[in-house]
Coordinates of C-alpha atoms in Angstrom, one line a residue:
Chain A
X1 CA -8.1 -5.9 -23.0
X2 CA -4.8 -6.1 -21.2
X3 CA -1.7 -6.4 -23.2
X4 CA 1.7 -7.5 -21.8
X5 CA 4.6 -6.8 -24.1
X6 CA 8.1 -8.1 -23.3
X7 CA 7.5 -7.3 -19.7
X8 CA 10.6 -7.7 -17.5
X9 CA 11.0 -6.8 -13.9
X10 CA 14.3 -7.1 -12.0
X11 CA 14.5 -6.6 -8.2
X12 CA 18.2 -6.3 -7.3
X13 CA 19.5 -9.8 -8.2
X14 CA 16.1 -11.5 -8.8
X15 CA 14.4 -11.6 -12.1
X16 CA 10.8 -11.6 -11.0
X17 CA 9.3 -11.3 -14.4
X18 CA 11.2 -12.4 -17.5
X19 CA 10.1 -11.2 -20.9
X20 CA 6.4 -12.0 -20.5
X21 CA 4.2 -11.5 -23.6
X22 CA 0.5 -12.2 -23.6
X23 CA -3.0 -10.7 -24.0
X24 CA -6.0 -10.9 -21.8
X25 CA -9.2 -10.6 -23.8
X26 CA -12.6 -9.4 -22.8
X27 CA -15.6 -11.6 -22.5
X28 CA -13.9 -14.5 -20.9
X29 CA -12.4 -15.3 -17.4
X30 CA -8.7 -15.6 -17.8
X31 CA -6.8 -17.5 -15.1
X32 CA -3.2 -16.4 -14.4
X33 CA -1.6 -19.5 -13.0
X34 CA 1.8 -20.1 -11.5
X35 CA 3.4 -21.4 -8.3
X36 CA 4.0 -19.0 -5.5
X37 CA 6.8 -16.5 -6.3
X38 CA 6.4 -17.0 -10.0
X39 CA 5.8 -13.3 -10.7
X40 CA 2.0 -13.2 -10.9
X41 CA 1.6 -10.4 -8.3
X42 CA 4.5 -8.5 -9.7
X43 CA 2.9 -8.6 -13.1
X44 CA -0.4 -7.4 -11.7
X45 CA 1.4 -4.5 -9.8
X46 CA 3.0 -3.4 -13.0
X47 CA -0.3 -3.5 -14.9
X48 CA -1.7 -1.2 -12.1
X49 CA 1.3 1.1 -12.4
X50 CA 2.5 0.4 -8.9
X51 CA 5.8 -1.0 -9.9
X52 CA 7.9 0.3 -12.7
X53 CA 8.9 -2.4 -15.3
X54 CA 12.6 -2.8 -16.0
X55 CA 11.8 -3.4 -19.7
X56 CA 8.7 -3.8 -21.8
X57 CA 5.2 -2.5 -20.9
X58 CA 1.7 -3.4 -19.8
X59 CA -1.2 -1.6 -21.3
X60 CA -5.0 -1.5 -20.7
X61 CA -7.0 -0.7 -23.8
X62 CA -3.8 0.6 -25.3
X63 CA -2.8 2.9 -22.5
X64 CA -0.4 2.6 -19.6
X65 CA -2.1 2.7 -16.2
X66 CA -0.7 6.1 -15.4
X67 CA -2.3 7.5 -18.6
X68 CA -5.8 6.4 -17.6
X69 CA -7.9 9.5 -17.0
X70 CA -10.5 7.8 -14.8
X71 CA -8.7 4.8 -13.4
X72 CA -11.5 3.4 -11.3
X73 CA -13.9 3.6 -14.1
X74 CA -11.6 1.7 -16.4
X75 CA -9.9 -0.8 -14.1
X76 CA -11.0 -2.4 -10.8
X77 CA -8.4 -4.4 -8.9
X78 CA -8.2 -6.5 -5.8
X79 CA -4.6 -7.1 -4.9
X80 CA -4.4 -7.8 -1.2
X81 CA -7.7 -7.9 0.7
X82 CA -6.0 -7.1 4.0
X83 CA -4.3 -4.0 2.6
X84 CA -6.7 -1.5 4.1
X85 CA -6.2 0.8 7.1
X86 CA -7.5 -1.4 10.0
X87 CA -9.0 1.5 11.9
X88 CA -11.3 2.7 9.2
X89 CA -14.8 1.4 8.5
X90 CA -15.5 -0.3 5.2
X91 CA -17.9 2.5 4.3
X92 CA -15.4 5.3 4.9
X93 CA -12.7 3.3 3.0
X94 CA -14.9 3.1 0.0
X95 CA -16.1 6.7 0.3
X96 CA -12.5 7.9 0.2
X97 CA -11.9 5.7 -2.9
X98 CA -15.1 7.0 -4.5
X99 CA -14.3 10.6 -3.8
X100 CA -10.9 10.3 -5.5
X101 CA -12.7 9.4 -8.8
X102 CA -15.8 11.5 -8.4
X103 CA -18.0 8.4 -7.9
X104 CA -21.2 9.2 -6.0
X105 CA -21.6 7.9 -2.4
X106 CA -24.8 6.1 -3.4
X107 CA -22.6 3.8 -5.5
X108 CA -20.7 2.9 -2.3
X109 CA -23.9 1.6 -0.7
X110 CA -24.7 -0.4 -3.8
X111 CA -21.4 -2.2 -3.9
X112 CA -21.5 -2.9 -0.2
X113 CA -24.9 -4.5 -0.6
X114 CA -23.8 -6.4 -3.6
X115 CA -20.8 -7.9 -1.9
X116 CA -22.9 -8.9 1.1
X117 CA -21.2 -6.7 3.7
X118 CA -23.8 -4.0 3.8
X119 CA -24.8 -4.9 7.4
X120 CA -21.2 -4.6 8.7
X121 CA -20.2 -1.6 6.6
X122 CA -19.7 0.6 9.6
X123 CA -17.4 -1.8 11.5
X124 CA -13.7 -1.3 11.5
X125 CA -12.0 -3.2 8.7
X126 CA -9.4 -4.5 11.3
X127 CA -12.2 -6.6 12.8
X128 CA -13.1 -8.3 9.5
X129 CA -12.3 -11.9 8.7
X130 CA -10.3 -12.6 5.6
X131 CA -13.4 -13.6 3.8
X132 CA -15.1 -10.3 4.7
X133 CA -12.0 -8.4 3.6
X134 CA -12.1 -10.2 0.3
X135 CA -15.7 -9.1 -0.2
X136 CA -14.7 -5.5 0.7
X137 CA -11.9 -5.7 -1.8
X138 CA -14.3 -6.9 -4.5
X139 CA -16.7 -4.0 -3.6
X140 CA -13.8 -1.6 -4.1
X141 CA -12.9 -3.1 -7.5
X142 CA -16.5 -2.7 -8.6
X143 CA -16.9 0.8 -7.4
X144 CA -16.3 2.5 -10.8
X145 CA -18.1 -0.2 -12.8
X146 CA -14.9 -0.9 -14.8
X147 CA -14.5 -2.8 -18.0
X148 CA -11.3 -4.5 -16.8
X149 CA -11.0 -6.4 -13.5
X150 CA -7.9 -7.8 -11.8
X151 CA -8.1 -10.2 -8.9
X152 CA -5.0 -11.5 -7.2
X153 CA -5.7 -14.8 -5.4
X154 CA -9.3 -13.8 -4.6
X155 CA -10.4 -17.2 -3.4
X156 CA -8.0 -17.2 -0.4
X157 CA -9.9 -17.1 2.9
X158 CA -13.3 -17.5 1.4
X159 CA -15.7 -20.2 2.7
X160 CA -17.2 -22.7 0.2
X161 CA -20.3 -20.5 -0.2
X162 CA -18.1 -17.5 -0.9
X163 CA -16.0 -19.4 -3.4
X164 CA -19.2 -20.4 -5.3
X165 CA -20.4 -16.9 -5.2
X166 CA -17.1 -15.5 -6.6
X167 CA -17.0 -18.1 -9.4
X168 CA -20.5 -17.1 -10.6
X169 CA -19.6 -13.5 -10.2
X170 CA -16.5 -13.8 -12.4
X171 CA -18.6 -15.6 -15.0
X172 CA -21.3 -12.9 -15.0
X173 CA -18.6 -10.1 -15.3
X174 CA -17.2 -11.9 -18.3
X175 CA -20.6 -12.5 -19.8
X176 CA -21.2 -8.7 -19.6
X177 CA -18.2 -8.4 -21.9
X178 CA -15.6 -7.3 -19.3
X179 CA -12.0 -8.4 -19.2
X180 CA -11.6 -10.6 -16.1
X181 CA -8.0 -11.5 -15.1
X182 CA -7.7 -13.8 -12.0
X183 CA -4.5 -15.1 -10.5
X184 CA -4.2 -18.3 -8.5
X185 CA -1.6 -20.8 -7.6
X186 CA -4.3 -23.5 -7.6
X187 CA -5.0 -25.2 -10.9
X188 CA -8.1 -27.0 -9.4
X189 CA -9.6 -23.6 -8.8
X190 CA -8.8 -22.2 -12.2
X191 CA -10.1 -25.4 -13.9
X192 CA -13.6 -24.6 -12.7
X193 CA -13.6 -20.8 -12.7
X194 CA -11.6 -19.8 -15.8
X195 CA -12.1 -20.2 -19.5
X196 CA -8.6 -19.3 -20.6
X197 CA -5.4 -20.0 -18.7
X198 CA -2.0 -18.4 -18.8
X199 CA 0.7 -20.4 -17.0
X200 CA 3.9 -18.8 -15.9
X201 CA 6.8 -20.1 -13.8
X202 CA 9.9 -18.2 -12.4
X203 CA 8.7 -15.2 -14.2
X204 CA 8.6 -16.9 -17.6
X205 CA 5.7 -17.6 -19.9
X206 CA 5.0 -21.3 -20.0
X207 CA 1.8 -21.8 -21.9
X208 CA -1.6 -20.3 -22.7
X209 CA -4.8 -21.9 -23.8
X210 CA -8.3 -22.9 -23.0
X211 CA -8.8 -25.3 -20.1
X212 CA -10.0 -28.0 -22.5
X213 CA -7.0 -27.6 -24.8
X214 CA -4.6 -27.7 -21.9
X215 CA -6.2 -30.9 -20.6
X216 CA -6.1 -32.4 -24.1
X217 CA -2.5 -31.6 -24.5
X218 CA -1.7 -33.7 -21.4
X219 CA 0.2 -36.8 -22.1
X220 CA -1.9 -39.8 -21.0
X221 CA -0.5 -43.0 -19.7
X222 CA -1.9 -46.6 -19.6
X223 CA -1.9 -48.8 -16.6
X224 CA -1.0 -52.4 -17.4
X225 CA -1.3 -55.4 -15.1
X226 CA -0.3 -58.9 -16.5
X227 CA 1.1 -62.3 -15.8
X228 CA 4.8 -61.5 -16.2
X229 CA 5.8 -57.8 -15.7
X230 CA 9.5 -58.4 -16.5
X231 CA 8.7 -60.0 -19.8
X232 CA 6.1 -57.3 -20.6
X233 CA 8.6 -54.6 -19.7
X234 CA 11.2 -56.0 -22.2
X235 CA 8.6 -56.3 -24.9
X236 CA 7.3 -52.8 -24.4
X237 CA 10.8 -51.3 -24.4
X238 CA 11.5 -53.1 -27.7
X239 CA 8.5 -51.1 -29.1
X240 CA 9.7 -47.7 -27.8
X241 CA 7.3 -47.7 -24.9
X242 CA 8.2 -45.5 -21.9
X243 CA 7.6 -47.3 -18.7
X244 CA 7.4 -44.7 -16.0
X245 CA 6.5 -46.9 -13.2
X246 CA 7.0 -50.5 -12.4
X247 CA 6.0 -52.3 -9.2
X248 CA 4.2 -55.4 -8.0
X249 CA 0.9 -54.0 -9.0
X250 CA 1.7 -53.3 -12.6
X251 CA 3.2 -50.8 -15.1
X252 CA 2.5 -47.3 -16.1
X253 CA 3.2 -46.9 -19.8
X254 CA 3.2 -43.8 -21.9
X255 CA 3.9 -43.1 -25.6
X256 CA 1.9 -46.2 -26.5
X257 CA -1.8 -46.5 -26.9
X258 CA -3.8 -49.2 -25.0
X259 CA -4.5 -50.9 -28.4
X260 CA -0.7 -51.1 -29.1
X261 CA 0.1 -52.4 -25.7
X262 CA -2.6 -55.1 -26.0
X263 CA -1.1 -56.2 -29.3
X264 CA 2.5 -56.2 -27.9
X265 CA 1.4 -58.3 -24.9
X266 CA -0.4 -60.7 -27.2
X267 CA 2.6 -61.1 -29.5
X268 CA 4.9 -61.6 -26.4
X269 CA 2.5 -64.2 -25.1
X270 CA 1.9 -62.4 -21.8
X271 CA -1.7 -62.6 -20.4
X272 CA -3.1 -59.2 -19.5
X273 CA -5.4 -58.8 -16.4
X274 CA -5.9 -55.1 -16.7
X275 CA -5.3 -52.4 -19.4
X276 CA -6.6 -49.0 -18.3
X277 CA -5.9 -45.7 -20.2
X278 CA -5.3 -42.9 -17.7
X279 CA -5.9 -39.3 -18.6
X280 CA -3.7 -36.8 -16.7
X281 CA -5.7 -34.4 -14.6
X282 CA -5.4 -30.7 -15.2
X283 CA -3.6 -30.6 -11.8
X284 CA -1.0 -33.1 -13.2
X285 CA -0.6 -31.1 -16.4
X286 CA 0.1 -28.0 -14.3
X287 CA 2.5 -29.8 -12.0
X288 CA 4.4 -31.1 -15.1
X289 CA 4.5 -27.7 -16.7
X290 CA 5.8 -25.9 -13.6
X291 CA 7.9 -28.7 -12.1
X292 CA 11.1 -26.8 -13.1
X293 CA 9.7 -23.5 -12.1
X294 CA 8.8 -24.0 -8.5
X295 CA 10.7 -21.5 -6.4
X296 CA 10.6 -23.3 -3.1
X297 CA 9.6 -26.9 -4.0
X298 CA 10.0 -29.7 -1.6
X299 CA 12.9 -31.6 -3.1
X300 CA 11.3 -35.0 -2.6
X301 CA 8.4 -34.1 -4.9
X302 CA 10.6 -32.9 -7.7
X303 CA 10.7 -35.2 -10.7
X304 CA 13.9 -34.3 -12.4
Chain B
X1 CA -13.7 13.7 -21.8
X2 CA -12.0 15.4 -18.9
X3 CA -10.4 13.4 -16.1
X4 CA -12.3 12.5 -13.0
X5 CA -9.2 12.5 -10.9
X6 CA -8.2 16.1 -10.2
X7 CA -6.4 17.8 -7.3
X8 CA -9.8 18.7 -6.0
X9 CA -11.1 15.1 -5.9
X10 CA -7.8 14.0 -4.4
X11 CA -8.1 16.5 -1.6
X12 CA -11.6 15.4 -0.9
X13 CA -10.6 11.7 -0.8
X14 CA -7.6 12.4 1.4
X15 CA -9.7 14.5 3.7
X16 CA -12.1 11.6 4.2
X17 CA -9.1 9.4 5.0
X18 CA -7.5 11.9 7.3
X19 CA -10.5 12.4 9.5
X20 CA -11.8 8.8 9.6
X21 CA -8.9 7.2 11.6
X22 CA -8.5 7.4 15.3
X23 CA -4.8 8.4 15.1
X24 CA -5.8 11.8 13.7
X25 CA -8.5 12.4 16.2
X26 CA -6.2 11.4 19.1
X27 CA -3.3 13.4 17.6
X28 CA -5.5 16.5 17.4
X29 CA -6.8 16.0 20.9
X30 CA -3.3 15.5 22.3
X31 CA -2.1 18.6 20.5
X32 CA -4.8 20.6 22.3
X33 CA -4.2 19.0 25.6
X34 CA -0.5 19.5 25.4
X35 CA -0.5 23.0 24.1
X36 CA -3.3 24.4 26.3
X37 CA -2.8 22.1 29.3
X38 CA 0.9 22.6 29.7
X39 CA 0.5 26.2 28.9
X40 CA -1.9 26.5 31.8
X41 CA 0.4 24.6 34.2
X42 CA 3.5 26.6 33.3
X43 CA 1.7 30.0 33.5
X44 CA 0.2 29.1 36.8
X45 CA 3.6 28.0 38.1
X46 CA 5.1 31.3 37.0
X47 CA 2.3 33.3 38.6
X48 CA 2.7 31.4 41.9
X49 CA 6.5 32.0 42.0
X50 CA 6.6 35.4 40.4
X51 CA 7.4 37.4 43.5
X52 CA 10.2 35.1 44.5
X53 CA 11.7 35.3 41.0
X54 CA 15.2 36.9 40.5
X55 CA 14.5 40.5 39.4
X56 CA 16.9 40.3 36.5
X57 CA 14.9 37.3 35.2
X58 CA 11.7 39.2 35.8
X59 CA 13.1 41.9 33.6
X60 CA 13.7 39.6 30.6
X61 CA 10.6 37.5 31.2
X62 CA 8.6 37.0 28.0
X63 CA 4.9 36.4 28.8
X64 CA 4.2 35.4 25.2
X65 CA 6.6 32.5 24.9
X66 CA 5.9 31.4 28.4
X67 CA 2.2 31.0 27.6
X68 CA 3.1 29.2 24.4
X69 CA 5.6 26.7 26.0
X70 CA 3.2 23.8 25.5
X71 CA 4.1 23.7 21.8
X72 CA 7.4 22.2 22.9
X73 CA 5.4 19.1 23.6
X74 CA 2.7 19.5 21.0
X75 CA 5.4 19.6 18.2
X76 CA 5.8 15.8 18.7
X77 CA 2.0 15.2 18.5
X78 CA 1.7 17.1 15.1
X79 CA 4.9 15.4 13.9
X80 CA 3.3 12.0 14.6
X81 CA 0.0 13.0 12.8
X82 CA 2.0 14.0 9.7
X83 CA 4.1 10.9 9.8
X84 CA 1.1 8.5 10.2
X85 CA -0.8 10.2 7.4
X86 CA 1.6 8.5 5.0
X87 CA 3.3 5.7 6.9
X88 CA -0.1 4.1 7.8
X89 CA -0.7 3.6 4.1
X90 CA 2.5 1.6 3.9
X91 CA 2.1 -0.4 7.1
X92 CA -1.4 -1.4 6.0
X93 CA -0.6 -1.7 2.4
X94 CA -3.4 0.6 1.4
X95 CA -0.9 2.8 -0.5
X96 CA -1.5 0.4 -3.5
X97 CA -5.2 0.9 -3.4
X98 CA -4.6 4.7 -3.1
X99 CA -2.2 4.8 -6.0
X100 CA -4.5 2.6 -8.2
X101 CA -7.2 5.3 -7.6
X102 CA -4.8 8.2 -8.0
X103 CA -2.1 7.2 -10.3
X104 CA -0.5 10.6 -10.5
X105 CA 1.8 10.5 -7.5
X106 CA 2.7 14.1 -7.5
X107 CA -1.0 14.9 -7.4
X108 CA -1.4 12.5 -4.5
X109 CA 1.4 14.2 -2.5
X110 CA -0.1 17.6 -3.1
X111 CA -3.5 16.4 -2.1
X112 CA -2.2 14.9 1.2
X113 CA -0.1 18.0 1.8
X114 CA -3.1 20.4 1.3
X115 CA -5.2 18.4 3.7
X116 CA -2.5 18.1 6.3
X117 CA -1.4 21.8 6.2
X118 CA -4.9 23.1 6.3
X119 CA -6.0 20.9 9.1
X120 CA -3.0 21.3 11.3
X121 CA -2.8 25.0 10.7
X122 CA -6.3 25.5 11.9
X123 CA -5.9 23.2 14.9
X124 CA -2.5 24.7 15.8
X125 CA -3.7 28.3 15.5
X126 CA -6.8 27.7 17.6
X127 CA -4.7 25.9 20.2
X128 CA -2.0 28.7 20.2
X129 CA -4.5 31.5 20.5
X130 CA -6.4 29.8 23.3
X131 CA -3.3 29.0 25.3
X132 CA -2.0 32.6 24.8
X133 CA -5.2 34.2 25.9
X134 CA -5.6 31.8 28.8
X135 CA -2.0 32.4 29.8
X136 CA -2.4 36.2 29.8
X137 CA -5.6 35.8 31.9
X138 CA -3.7 33.7 34.4
X139 CA -0.8 36.2 34.5
X140 CA -3.2 39.1 34.8
X141 CA -2.7 41.3 37.9
X142 CA 0.5 39.6 39.1
X143 CA 2.8 39.0 36.1
X144 CA 3.3 41.5 33.2
X145 CA 1.0 40.5 30.3
X146 CA 1.1 40.9 26.5
X147 CA -1.7 42.0 24.2
X148 CA -2.5 40.8 20.7
X149 CA -2.9 44.5 19.9
X150 CA 0.9 44.6 19.7
X151 CA 1.9 43.4 16.2
X152 CA 5.0 41.6 17.5
X153 CA 2.9 39.7 19.9
X154 CA 0.3 38.8 17.3
X155 CA 3.1 37.7 14.9
X156 CA 4.6 35.5 17.6
X157 CA 1.3 33.7 18.4
X158 CA 0.6 33.1 14.7
X159 CA 4.1 31.9 14.0
X160 CA 3.7 29.4 16.9
X161 CA 0.9 27.7 14.9
X162 CA 3.0 28.0 11.7
X163 CA 5.9 26.3 13.5
X164 CA 3.7 23.4 14.5
X165 CA 2.3 23.1 10.9
X166 CA 5.8 23.0 9.4
X167 CA 6.8 20.3 11.8
X168 CA 3.8 18.2 10.8
X169 CA 4.9 18.5 7.2
X170 CA 8.4 17.5 8.3
X171 CA 7.0 14.4 9.9
X172 CA 5.0 13.7 6.7
X173 CA 8.0 14.2 4.5
X174 CA 10.1 11.8 6.6
X175 CA 7.3 9.4 6.1
X176 CA 7.5 9.7 2.4
X177 CA 11.2 8.8 2.6
X178 CA 11.3 6.2 5.3
X179 CA 7.8 4.6 5.0
X180 CA 8.0 3.2 8.5
X181 CA 6.3 4.9 11.4
X182 CA 8.8 3.9 14.1
X183 CA 11.8 5.0 12.0
X184 CA 10.2 8.3 11.2
X185 CA 9.3 9.1 14.7
X186 CA 12.9 8.2 15.8
X187 CA 14.4 10.5 13.3
X188 CA 11.9 13.3 14.0
X189 CA 12.6 13.1 17.7
X190 CA 16.3 13.0 17.2
X191 CA 16.2 16.1 15.0
X192 CA 14.4 18.0 17.7
X193 CA 15.9 16.6 20.9
X194 CA 19.1 14.7 20.2
X195 CA 20.7 17.1 17.7
X196 CA 20.8 20.0 20.3
X197 CA 22.5 17.6 22.8
X198 CA 25.2 16.6 20.2
X199 CA 25.8 20.3 19.3
X200 CA 26.1 21.1 23.0
X201 CA 29.0 18.6 23.3
X202 CA 30.9 20.4 20.5
X203 CA 33.4 23.2 21.3
X204 CA 31.8 26.5 22.3
X205 CA 32.7 28.3 19.1
X206 CA 31.1 25.6 17.0
X207 CA 28.0 25.7 19.2
X208 CA 27.6 29.4 18.7
X209 CA 27.5 29.0 14.9
X210 CA 25.6 25.7 14.7
X211 CA 23.0 25.8 17.4
X212 CA 20.9 28.5 15.8
X213 CA 20.4 26.2 12.8
X214 CA 18.8 23.5 14.9
X215 CA 15.0 23.1 14.1
X216 CA 14.1 23.5 17.7
X217 CA 16.2 26.7 18.0
X218 CA 14.6 28.1 14.8
X219 CA 11.2 27.4 16.5
X220 CA 12.4 29.2 19.6
X221 CA 13.4 32.2 17.5
X222 CA 10.0 32.1 15.7
X223 CA 8.0 32.0 18.9
X224 CA 9.8 34.7 20.9
X225 CA 8.8 38.3 20.8
X226 CA 12.5 39.4 21.1
X227 CA 15.2 37.4 19.4
X228 CA 16.8 35.2 22.0
X229 CA 20.6 35.0 22.4
X230 CA 22.5 34.7 19.1
X231 CA 19.6 33.2 17.3
X232 CA 18.4 34.3 13.8
X233 CA 15.7 36.9 13.6
X234 CA 12.1 35.8 13.4
X235 CA 11.7 35.9 9.6
X236 CA 15.1 34.4 8.9
X237 CA 14.3 31.5 11.2
X238 CA 11.0 30.9 9.5
X239 CA 12.7 31.0 6.1
X240 CA 15.4 28.5 7.1
X241 CA 12.9 26.1 8.7
X242 CA 10.7 26.3 5.6
X243 CA 13.7 25.5 3.4
X244 CA 14.5 22.5 5.6
X245 CA 11.0 21.2 5.3
X246 CA 10.6 21.9 1.6
X247 CA 14.0 20.1 1.0
X248 CA 12.9 17.0 2.9
X249 CA 9.5 17.1 1.2
X250 CA 11.2 17.4 -2.2
X251 CA 13.4 14.3 -1.5
X252 CA 10.3 12.4 -0.2
X253 CA 8.2 13.3 -3.2
X254 CA 10.9 12.4 -5.7
X255 CA 11.3 9.0 -3.9
X256 CA 7.6 8.3 -4.0
X257 CA 7.5 9.0 -7.7
X258 CA 10.5 7.0 -8.6
X259 CA 10.2 4.0 -6.3
X260 CA 7.9 1.0 -6.6
X261 CA 4.9 1.3 -4.4

């Protein structure tokens, strides 16, 4: 279990992490979601004791990272797959890591095989593709067979086969009772690979919940097409309907159910040609949630 | 349960890292080539021109420091080895993996230091003894030679290796502070080469008091059988250079512990 308590990190003028407070529980895959620059990586670096928090703390099984006696046996992490000396071979890289925590070299061969890079283990890491580096990073995280695993944007650079492999891998780690904490800026990825999702934006906590609950919380809308859109619009507004979109094709209405809209149209004497309830996708929920928290958004896409 | 991460395991890990990159292997090879190769060239040149040499210069000729003159070049090679041992962790980003495995930063610095000092000391002493013995063999019969049986000579050859080891630690310590290879190597080179030029431009009286504090001049004092000019004595020079290196190392270590990785 990872516990984040009132965590704040300030770099000079920027508040990278602003009073975050959440828990990451074992046995499930927890997605850590937020736009680029929202503080995900900073939070992970603080969990690993690499950056010092300005306020608050991050603990693993109740202990700060620096207090862990056998760090690689307790926590495995993949932060940046390319952050390995390019001139060293994968095997030597893992052996150096293993030696630091008294892990036998036989375990190095095991994780190399498991990650699917056993055949290229003696090649220089600098010659690896991003996908191979990700697999090496995963091998490194597994070295000490830890109960808590952190992955920062692990899907980047993986091919479709690799993505499927990593999803199943996260799932199996969680099923073994481990704590699996995976960051991503892609909701679509988290929707399929995570059970629980924590959303942050601009360093602030936004929401937390299961994928299903988040989707359910989404405000749906109803697409309406009828004989007279102007007349329909007036009638819907009179009934507190919110029309978010009006064009030649039809209207997008929220805050009213399709039953209510059908009744209003009937009362107003407007013939309806189409009445379609539309459920917001998880992607839209996420865009909605983080719309105000996008650090470098394209201004055209902002709905303010 | 006792901790798996100890100074011993840290040393073992860092030793694997140290010997598995080409920059170390190349650096060690270059240290040998520069120390022994240039030692050979210079001693051969002295032997060839000995009879045409000014008799007063013949009188003060030091066969020990002449045979060891390759260390003037090798000092840059060992400085680079020391620097890259830490700055390559920052340029590649692997420092974060390293610190996740060894969260105790003081222990990490000690581990790296032990590996660096032990390796460079062995390499430098072997190079210095070989170049000394080779130099005396080249001088033999023409130029006066020195023998390791003389304790002052033995001390000088050993201190030449110590000087190189201290400079590798200086490079490493600058790396802890600056984190960037290019910046470290610039500063390192400036300290050894540019600082004496600047002091040389100062008034004579300032020069006399200041030049003996230059790292390169301290090295000169350590690697000469008789104390040159107005330099410090051998042991004082060693002490002052050690204080410099420990001070820079202390600043670097404190910065590593305090700063975000």
